[in-house]
Short mmCIF file of C-alpha atoms and ligand atoms in Angstrom, two decimals:
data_model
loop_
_atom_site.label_atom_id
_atom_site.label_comp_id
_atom_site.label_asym_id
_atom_site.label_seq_id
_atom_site.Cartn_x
_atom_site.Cartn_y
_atom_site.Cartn_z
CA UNK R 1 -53.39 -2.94 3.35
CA UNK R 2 -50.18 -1.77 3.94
CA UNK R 3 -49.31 -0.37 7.76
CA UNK R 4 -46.47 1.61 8.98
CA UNK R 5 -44.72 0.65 11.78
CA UNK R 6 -42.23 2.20 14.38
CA UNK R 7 -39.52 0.13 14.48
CA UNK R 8 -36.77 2.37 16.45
CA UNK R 9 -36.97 5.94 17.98
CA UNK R 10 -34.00 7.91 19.50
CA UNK R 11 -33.52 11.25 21.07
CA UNK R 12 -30.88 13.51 21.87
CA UNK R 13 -30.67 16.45 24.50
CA UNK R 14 -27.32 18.84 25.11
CA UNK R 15 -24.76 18.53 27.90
CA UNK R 16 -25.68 21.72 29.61
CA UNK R 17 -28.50 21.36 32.48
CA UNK R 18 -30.12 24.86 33.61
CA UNK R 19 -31.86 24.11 37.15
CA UNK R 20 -34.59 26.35 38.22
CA UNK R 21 -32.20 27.51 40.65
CA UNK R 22 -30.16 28.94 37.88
CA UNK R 23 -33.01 30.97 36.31
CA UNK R 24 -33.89 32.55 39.81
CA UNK R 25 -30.44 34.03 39.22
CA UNK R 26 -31.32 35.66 35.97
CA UNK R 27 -34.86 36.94 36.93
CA UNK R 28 -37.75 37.59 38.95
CA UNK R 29 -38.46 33.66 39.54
CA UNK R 30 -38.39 30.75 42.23
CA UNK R 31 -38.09 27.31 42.20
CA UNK R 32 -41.65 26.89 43.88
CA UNK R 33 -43.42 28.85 41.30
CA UNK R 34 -42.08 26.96 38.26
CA UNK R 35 -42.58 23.63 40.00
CA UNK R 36 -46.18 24.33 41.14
CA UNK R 37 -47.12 26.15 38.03
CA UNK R 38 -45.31 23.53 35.47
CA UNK R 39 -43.82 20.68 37.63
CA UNK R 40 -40.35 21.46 35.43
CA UNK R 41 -37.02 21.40 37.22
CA UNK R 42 -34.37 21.67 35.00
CA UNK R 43 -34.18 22.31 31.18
CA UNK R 44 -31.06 21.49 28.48
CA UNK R 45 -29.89 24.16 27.08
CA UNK R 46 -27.74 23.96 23.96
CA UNK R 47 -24.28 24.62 23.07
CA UNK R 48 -23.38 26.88 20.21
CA UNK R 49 -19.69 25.48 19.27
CA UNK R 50 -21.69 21.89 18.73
CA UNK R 51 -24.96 21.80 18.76
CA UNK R 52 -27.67 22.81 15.89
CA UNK R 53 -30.91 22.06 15.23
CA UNK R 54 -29.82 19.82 12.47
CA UNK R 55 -27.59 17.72 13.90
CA UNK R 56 -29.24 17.20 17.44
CA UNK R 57 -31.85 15.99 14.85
CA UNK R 58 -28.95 14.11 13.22
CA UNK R 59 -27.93 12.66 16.72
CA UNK R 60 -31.36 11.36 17.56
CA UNK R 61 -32.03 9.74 14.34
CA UNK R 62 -28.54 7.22 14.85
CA UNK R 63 -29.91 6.13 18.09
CA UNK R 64 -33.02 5.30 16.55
CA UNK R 65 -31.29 3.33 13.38
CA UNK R 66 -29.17 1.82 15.71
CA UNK R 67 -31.72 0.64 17.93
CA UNK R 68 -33.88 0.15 14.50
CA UNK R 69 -30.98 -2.12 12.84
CA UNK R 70 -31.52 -0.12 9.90
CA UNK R 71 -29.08 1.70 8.02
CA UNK R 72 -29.52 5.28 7.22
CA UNK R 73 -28.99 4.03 3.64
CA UNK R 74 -32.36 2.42 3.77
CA UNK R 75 -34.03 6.23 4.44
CA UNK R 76 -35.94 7.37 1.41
CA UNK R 77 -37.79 10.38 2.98
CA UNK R 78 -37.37 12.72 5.82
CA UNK R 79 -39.82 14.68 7.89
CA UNK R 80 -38.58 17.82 9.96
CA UNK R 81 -40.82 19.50 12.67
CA UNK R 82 -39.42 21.87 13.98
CA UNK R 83 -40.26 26.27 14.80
CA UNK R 84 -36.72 27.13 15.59
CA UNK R 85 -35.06 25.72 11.96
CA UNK R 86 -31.24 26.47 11.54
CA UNK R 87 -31.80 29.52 8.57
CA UNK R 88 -35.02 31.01 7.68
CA UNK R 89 -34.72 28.90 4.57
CA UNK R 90 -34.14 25.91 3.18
CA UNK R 91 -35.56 24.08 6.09
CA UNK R 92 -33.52 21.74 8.82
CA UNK R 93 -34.63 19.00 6.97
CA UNK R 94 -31.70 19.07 4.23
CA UNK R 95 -29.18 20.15 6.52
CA UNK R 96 -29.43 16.57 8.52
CA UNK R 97 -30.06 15.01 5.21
CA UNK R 98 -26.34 16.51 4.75
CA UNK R 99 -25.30 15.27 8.03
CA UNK R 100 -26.21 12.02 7.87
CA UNK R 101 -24.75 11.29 4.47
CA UNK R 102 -28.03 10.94 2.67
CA UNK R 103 -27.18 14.01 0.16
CA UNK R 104 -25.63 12.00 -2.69
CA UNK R 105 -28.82 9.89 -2.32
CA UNK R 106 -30.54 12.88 -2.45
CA UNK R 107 -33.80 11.80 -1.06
CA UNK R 108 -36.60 14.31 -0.16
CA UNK R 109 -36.61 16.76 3.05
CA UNK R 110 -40.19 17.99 3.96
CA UNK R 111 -40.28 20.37 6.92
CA UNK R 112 -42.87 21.29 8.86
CA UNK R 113 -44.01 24.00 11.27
CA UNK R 114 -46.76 22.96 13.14
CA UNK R 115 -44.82 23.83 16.90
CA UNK R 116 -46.39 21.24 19.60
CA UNK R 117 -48.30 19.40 17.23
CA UNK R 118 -45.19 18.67 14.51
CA UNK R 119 -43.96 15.37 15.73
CA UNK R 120 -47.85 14.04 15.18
CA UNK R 121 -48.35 15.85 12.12
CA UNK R 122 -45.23 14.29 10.76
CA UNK R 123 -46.13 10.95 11.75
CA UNK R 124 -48.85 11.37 9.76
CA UNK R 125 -47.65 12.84 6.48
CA UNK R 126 -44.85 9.75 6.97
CA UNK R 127 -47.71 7.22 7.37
CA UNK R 128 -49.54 8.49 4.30
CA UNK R 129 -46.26 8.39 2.61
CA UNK R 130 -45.87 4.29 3.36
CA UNK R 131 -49.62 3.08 3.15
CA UNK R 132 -49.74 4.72 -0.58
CA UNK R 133 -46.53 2.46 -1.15
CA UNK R 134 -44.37 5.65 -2.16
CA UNK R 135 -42.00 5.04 0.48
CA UNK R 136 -40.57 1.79 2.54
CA UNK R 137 -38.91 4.04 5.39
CA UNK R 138 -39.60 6.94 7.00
CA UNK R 139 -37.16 8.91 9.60
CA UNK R 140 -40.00 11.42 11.49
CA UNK R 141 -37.75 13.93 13.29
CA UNK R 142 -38.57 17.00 16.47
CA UNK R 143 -35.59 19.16 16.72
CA UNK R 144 -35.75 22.33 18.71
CA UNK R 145 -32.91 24.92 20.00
CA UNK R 146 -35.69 27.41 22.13
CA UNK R 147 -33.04 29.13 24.45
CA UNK R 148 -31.56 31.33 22.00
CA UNK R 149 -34.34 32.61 21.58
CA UNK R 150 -35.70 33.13 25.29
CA UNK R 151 -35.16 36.55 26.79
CA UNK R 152 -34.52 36.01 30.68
CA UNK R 153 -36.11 39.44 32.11
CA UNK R 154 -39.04 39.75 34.15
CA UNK R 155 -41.71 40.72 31.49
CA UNK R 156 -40.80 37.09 29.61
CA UNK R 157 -40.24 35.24 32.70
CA UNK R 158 -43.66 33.20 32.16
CA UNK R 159 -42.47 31.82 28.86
CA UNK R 160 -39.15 31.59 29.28
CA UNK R 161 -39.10 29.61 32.41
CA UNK R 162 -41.12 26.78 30.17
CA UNK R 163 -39.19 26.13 27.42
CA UNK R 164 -35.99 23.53 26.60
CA UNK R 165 -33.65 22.43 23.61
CA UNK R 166 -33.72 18.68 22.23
CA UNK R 167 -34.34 16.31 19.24
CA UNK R 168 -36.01 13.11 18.90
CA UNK R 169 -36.37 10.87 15.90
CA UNK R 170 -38.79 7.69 15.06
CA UNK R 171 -37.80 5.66 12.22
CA UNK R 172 -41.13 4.28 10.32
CA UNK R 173 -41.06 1.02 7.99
CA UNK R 174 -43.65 -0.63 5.83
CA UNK R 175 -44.90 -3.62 7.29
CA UNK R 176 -47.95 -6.13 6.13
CA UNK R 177 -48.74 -7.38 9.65
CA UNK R 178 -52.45 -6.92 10.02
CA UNK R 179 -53.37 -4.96 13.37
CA UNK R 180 -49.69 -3.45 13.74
CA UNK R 181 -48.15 -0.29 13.63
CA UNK R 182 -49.74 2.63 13.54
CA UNK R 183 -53.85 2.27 13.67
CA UNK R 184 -54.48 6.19 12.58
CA UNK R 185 -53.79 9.54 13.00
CA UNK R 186 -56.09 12.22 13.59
CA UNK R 187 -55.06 16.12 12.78
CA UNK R 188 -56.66 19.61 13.60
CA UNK R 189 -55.89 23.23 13.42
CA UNK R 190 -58.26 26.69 14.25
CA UNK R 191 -56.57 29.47 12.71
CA UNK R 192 -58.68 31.42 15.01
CA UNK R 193 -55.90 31.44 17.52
CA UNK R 194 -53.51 32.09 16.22
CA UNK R 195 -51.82 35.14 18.20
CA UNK R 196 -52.41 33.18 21.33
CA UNK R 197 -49.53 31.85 20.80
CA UNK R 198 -46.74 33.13 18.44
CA UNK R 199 -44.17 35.11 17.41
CA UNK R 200 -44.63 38.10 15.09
CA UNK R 201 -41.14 39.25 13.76
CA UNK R 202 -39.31 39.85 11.63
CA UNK R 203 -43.18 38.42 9.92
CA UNK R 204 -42.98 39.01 5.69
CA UNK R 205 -46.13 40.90 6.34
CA UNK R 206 -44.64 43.95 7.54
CA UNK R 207 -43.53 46.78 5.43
CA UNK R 208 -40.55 46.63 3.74
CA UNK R 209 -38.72 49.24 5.76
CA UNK R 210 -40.73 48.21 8.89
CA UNK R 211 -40.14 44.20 8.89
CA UNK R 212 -36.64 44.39 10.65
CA UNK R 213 -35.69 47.31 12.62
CA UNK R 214 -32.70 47.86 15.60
CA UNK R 215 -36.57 49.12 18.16
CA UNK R 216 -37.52 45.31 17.70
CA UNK R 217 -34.60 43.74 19.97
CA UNK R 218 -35.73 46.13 22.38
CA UNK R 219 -39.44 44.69 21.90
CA UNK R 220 -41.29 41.25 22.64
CA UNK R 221 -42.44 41.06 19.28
CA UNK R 222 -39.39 38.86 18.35
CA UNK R 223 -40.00 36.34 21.55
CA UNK R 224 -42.98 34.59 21.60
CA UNK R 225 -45.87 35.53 23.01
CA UNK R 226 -47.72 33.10 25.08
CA UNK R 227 -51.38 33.75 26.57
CA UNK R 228 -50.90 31.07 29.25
CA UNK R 229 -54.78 31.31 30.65
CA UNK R 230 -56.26 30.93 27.09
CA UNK R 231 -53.85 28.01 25.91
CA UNK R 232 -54.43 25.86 28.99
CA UNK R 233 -58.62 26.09 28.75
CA UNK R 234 -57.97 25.19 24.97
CA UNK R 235 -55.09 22.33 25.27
CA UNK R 236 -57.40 20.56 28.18
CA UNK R 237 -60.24 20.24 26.02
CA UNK R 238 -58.78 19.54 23.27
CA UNK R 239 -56.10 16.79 24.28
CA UNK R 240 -59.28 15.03 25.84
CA UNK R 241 -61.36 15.46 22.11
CA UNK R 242 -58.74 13.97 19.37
CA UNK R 243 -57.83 10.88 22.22
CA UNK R 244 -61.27 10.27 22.13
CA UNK R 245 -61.42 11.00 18.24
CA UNK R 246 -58.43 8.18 18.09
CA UNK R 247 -60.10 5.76 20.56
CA UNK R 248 -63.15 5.95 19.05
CA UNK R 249 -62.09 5.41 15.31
CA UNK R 250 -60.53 2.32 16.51
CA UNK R 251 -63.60 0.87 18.23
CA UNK R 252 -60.87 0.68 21.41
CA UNK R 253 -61.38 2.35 25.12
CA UNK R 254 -59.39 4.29 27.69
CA UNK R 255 -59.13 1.09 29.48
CA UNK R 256 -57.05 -0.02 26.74
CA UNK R 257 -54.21 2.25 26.39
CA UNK R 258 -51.01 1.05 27.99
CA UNK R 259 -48.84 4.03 27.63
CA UNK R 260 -50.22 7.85 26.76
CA UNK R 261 -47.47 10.04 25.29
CA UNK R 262 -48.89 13.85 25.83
CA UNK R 263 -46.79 16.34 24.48
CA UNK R 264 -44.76 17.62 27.26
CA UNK R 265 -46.63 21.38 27.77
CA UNK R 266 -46.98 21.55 31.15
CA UNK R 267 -47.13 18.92 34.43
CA UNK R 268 -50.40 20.57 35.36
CA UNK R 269 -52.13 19.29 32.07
CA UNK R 270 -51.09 16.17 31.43
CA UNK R 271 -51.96 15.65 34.95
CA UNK R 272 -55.26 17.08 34.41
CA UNK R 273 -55.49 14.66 31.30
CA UNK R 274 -54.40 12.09 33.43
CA UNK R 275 -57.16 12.49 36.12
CA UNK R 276 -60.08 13.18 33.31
CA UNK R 277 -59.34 9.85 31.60
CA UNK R 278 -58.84 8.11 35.06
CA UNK R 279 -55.44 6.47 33.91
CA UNK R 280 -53.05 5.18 36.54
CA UNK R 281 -50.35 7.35 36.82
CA UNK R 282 -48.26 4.70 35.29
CA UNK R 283 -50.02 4.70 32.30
CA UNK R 284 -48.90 7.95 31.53
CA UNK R 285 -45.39 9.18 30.70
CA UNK R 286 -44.00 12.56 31.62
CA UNK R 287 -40.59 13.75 31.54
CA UNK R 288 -41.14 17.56 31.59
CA UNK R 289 -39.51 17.66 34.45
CA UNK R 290 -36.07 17.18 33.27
CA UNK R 291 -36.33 18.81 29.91
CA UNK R 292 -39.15 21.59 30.08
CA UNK R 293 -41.03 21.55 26.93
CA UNK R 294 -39.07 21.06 24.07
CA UNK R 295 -42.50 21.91 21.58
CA UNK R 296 -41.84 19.36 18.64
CA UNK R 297 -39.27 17.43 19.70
CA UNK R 298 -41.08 16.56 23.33
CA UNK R 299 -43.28 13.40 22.35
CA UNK R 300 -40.24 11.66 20.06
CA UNK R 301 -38.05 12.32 23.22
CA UNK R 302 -40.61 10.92 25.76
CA UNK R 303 -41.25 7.74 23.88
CA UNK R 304 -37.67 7.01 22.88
CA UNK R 305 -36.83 7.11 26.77
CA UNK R 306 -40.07 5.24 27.51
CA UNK R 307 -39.19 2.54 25.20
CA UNK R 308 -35.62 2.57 26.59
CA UNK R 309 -37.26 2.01 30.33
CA UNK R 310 -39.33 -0.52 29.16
CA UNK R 311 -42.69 0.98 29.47
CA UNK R 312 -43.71 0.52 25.43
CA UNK R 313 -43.47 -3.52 24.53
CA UNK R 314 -44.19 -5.55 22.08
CA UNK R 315 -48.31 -5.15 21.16
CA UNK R 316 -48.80 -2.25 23.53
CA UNK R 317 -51.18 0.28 22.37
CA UNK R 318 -49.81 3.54 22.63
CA UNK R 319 -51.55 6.56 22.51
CA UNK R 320 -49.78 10.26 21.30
CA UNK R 321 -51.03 13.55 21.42
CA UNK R 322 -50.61 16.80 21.18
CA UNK R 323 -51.72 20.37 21.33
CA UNK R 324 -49.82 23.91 20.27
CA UNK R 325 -49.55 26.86 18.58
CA UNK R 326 -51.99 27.35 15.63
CA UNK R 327 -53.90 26.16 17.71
CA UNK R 328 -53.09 23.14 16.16
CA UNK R 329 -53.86 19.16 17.97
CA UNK R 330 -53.35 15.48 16.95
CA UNK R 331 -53.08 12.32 18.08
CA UNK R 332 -51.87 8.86 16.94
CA UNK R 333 -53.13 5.92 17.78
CA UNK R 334 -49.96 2.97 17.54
CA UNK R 335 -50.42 -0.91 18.15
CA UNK R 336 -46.73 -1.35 19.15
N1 ACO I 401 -41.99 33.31 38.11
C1 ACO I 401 -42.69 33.92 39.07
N2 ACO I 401 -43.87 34.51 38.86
C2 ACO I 401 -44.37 34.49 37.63
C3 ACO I 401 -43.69 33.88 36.57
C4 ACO I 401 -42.45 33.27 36.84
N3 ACO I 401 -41.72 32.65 35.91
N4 ACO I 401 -44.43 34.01 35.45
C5 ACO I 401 -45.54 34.69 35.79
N5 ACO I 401 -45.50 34.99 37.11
C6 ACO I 401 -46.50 35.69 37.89
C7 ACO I 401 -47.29 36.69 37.09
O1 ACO I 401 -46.61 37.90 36.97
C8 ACO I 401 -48.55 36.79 37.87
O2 ACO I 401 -48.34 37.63 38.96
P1 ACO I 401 -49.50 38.62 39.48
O3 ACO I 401 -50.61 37.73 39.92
O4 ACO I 401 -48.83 39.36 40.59
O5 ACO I 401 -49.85 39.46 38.30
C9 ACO I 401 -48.75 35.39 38.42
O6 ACO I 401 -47.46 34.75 38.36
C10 ACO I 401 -49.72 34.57 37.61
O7 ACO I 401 -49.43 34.79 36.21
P2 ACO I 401 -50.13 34.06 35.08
O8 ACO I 401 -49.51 34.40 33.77
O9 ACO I 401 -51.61 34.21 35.24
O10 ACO I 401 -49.67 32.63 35.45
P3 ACO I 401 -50.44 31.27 35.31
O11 ACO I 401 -50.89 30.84 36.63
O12 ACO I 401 -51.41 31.33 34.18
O13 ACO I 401 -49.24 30.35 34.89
C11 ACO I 401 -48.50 29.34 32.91
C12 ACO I 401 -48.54 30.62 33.69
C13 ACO I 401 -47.66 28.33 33.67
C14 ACO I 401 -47.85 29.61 31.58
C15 ACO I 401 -49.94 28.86 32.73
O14 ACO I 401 -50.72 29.85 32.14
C16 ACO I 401 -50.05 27.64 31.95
O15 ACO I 401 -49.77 26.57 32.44
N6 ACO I 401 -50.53 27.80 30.70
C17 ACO I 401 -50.63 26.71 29.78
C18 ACO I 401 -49.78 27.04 28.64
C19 ACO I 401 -48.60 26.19 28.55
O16 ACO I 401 -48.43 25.18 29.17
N7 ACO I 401 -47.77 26.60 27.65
C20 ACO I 401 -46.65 25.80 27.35
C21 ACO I 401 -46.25 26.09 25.98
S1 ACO I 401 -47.50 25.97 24.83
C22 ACO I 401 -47.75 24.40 24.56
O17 ACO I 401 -46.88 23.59 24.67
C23 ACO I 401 -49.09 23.97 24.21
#
């Protein structure tokens, strides 16, 4: 059967860096409680003369081919996670089409929405997409501009303290190696929680006359709402369930992962994950602390610089998952 394969992933972040110490200056906040609560120190913020969701997505892609020694002629399909897209239609997804060139080729642009969980669920659509032999190569792509939409004041301090801007992009390719690429995915959702973690407005659910009024910049129903207690008991469980799920379906162990990917919530959970699985601390990659959590575009970001250190080689098993808003989770299990 037919496997997918990563064979190049890329990232890109903005110029601007926002230390902690920065924040403190825009609201109730110190250094020492975002460390100790999150482990984050600085965040990228983006900047709005250059930078867009598309083309950070754009930017991280050409590392990726580069590094892939593909050409972004070879793409035939796209796949765009991201929650903060460019318009609220069409989707990011033919605006870096655009970018990179690919619109006289006009190849397909599927976007998704799944928040934390985007990168994985796009890694999945994209693998579906090669082992049914539709598709040779696959760019998967997390883009995400979050500070535009942050309100620094004190009653959004504990969400907007968390969140960063950045793109990362993995380039999948057919392959017919036996035992290589990516071994499966696994995907979940539970719609039951959905208001844990989300924004409501401007929703298409509203009343006409009530679904975008001058009250709701004054509210918090256009910033996200985040119930930090509630998405922590959730993500520890789960994170620890669909690695399992992955392990499990592959007839593999703990002991055999070289490098977990978690998406980049939070220090205190993937250290938590960290501990629960017993993995050496070098067997698990985290980079929140220089980006904050960039939602879909965290995991593409964190492998491309893990590859770039040389923590993923040839034949490693890599594991990624995720957890976010839905609540969705995933995970993917990749013989590298
Ligand atoms: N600076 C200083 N104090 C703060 C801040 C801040 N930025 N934010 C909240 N506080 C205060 C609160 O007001 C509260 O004070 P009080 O005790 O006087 O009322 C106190 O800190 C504790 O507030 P909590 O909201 O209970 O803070 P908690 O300890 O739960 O930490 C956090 C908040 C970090 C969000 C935590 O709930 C958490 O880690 N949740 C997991 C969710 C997560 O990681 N989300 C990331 C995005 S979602 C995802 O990627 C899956």
């Amino acid at each position: 059967m037919r496997n997918s394969r990563i064979v190049g992933v890329g990232h890109f972040v903005p110029d601007q860096v926002v230390s902690n110490q920065d924040l403190e200056k825009l609201m109730d906040t110190s250094n020492d409680w975002i460390i100790e609560r999150t482990g984050i120190s600085e965040r990228r913020f983006f900047d709005h003369t250059k930078d867009t969701c598309a083309n950070m997505g754009a930017r991280a892609t050409k590392m990726a081919l580069e590094r892939a020694h593909v050409d972004a002629s070879e793409i035939d399909l796209i796949v765009f996670a991201t929650i903060t897209p460019d318009y609220m239609f069409p989707g990011s997804g033919v605006l870096m089409q655009r970018e990179l060139g690919l619109d006289k080729k006009t190849i397909a642009a599927i976007d998704i929405r799944n928040a934390c969980s985007g990168f994985v669920y796009g890694l999945s659509i994209a693998d579906q997409f090669i082992k049914t032999g539709m598709y040779k190569t696959v760019v998967v792509v997390g883009a995400e501009i979050q500070s535009s939409a942050l309100e620094f004041s004190d009653r959004q301090r504990h969400v907007s303290v968390i969140f960063g801007d950045g793109a990362g992009a993995a380039i999948l390719q057919a392959s017919d190696v036996a035992g290589k690429g990516i071994l499966s995915t696994h995907m979940h959702a539970d719609g039951t929680f959905a208001e844990e973690l989300y924004v409501r407005d401007p929703g298409s659910s509203r009343k006409r006359e009530e679904r975008l009024t001058a009250d709701m910049l004054d509210e918090v129903s256009i910033k996200a709402h985040m119930n930090g207690n509630l998405v922590f008991k959730h993500a520890v469980v789960r994170f620890m369930e669909v690695i399992a799920e992955a392990l499990q379906a592959n007839g593999k162990t703990k002991e055999d992962i070289d490098l977990l990917v978690p998406h980049q919530a939070n220090l205190r959970i993937t250290n938590f994950i960290q501990q629960k699985l017993q993995l050496d601390e070098s067997k698990v990659y985290s980079n929140i602390q220089r980006y904050g959590n960039t939602t879909a575009a965290s995991i593409p970001i964190a492998l491309s610089e893990a590859w770039a250190e040389g923590k993923i080689k040839e034949n490693d098993l890599v594991c990624l998952a995720a957890f976010g808003s839905g609540f969705t989770w995933a995970s993917a299990l990749i013989q590298w």
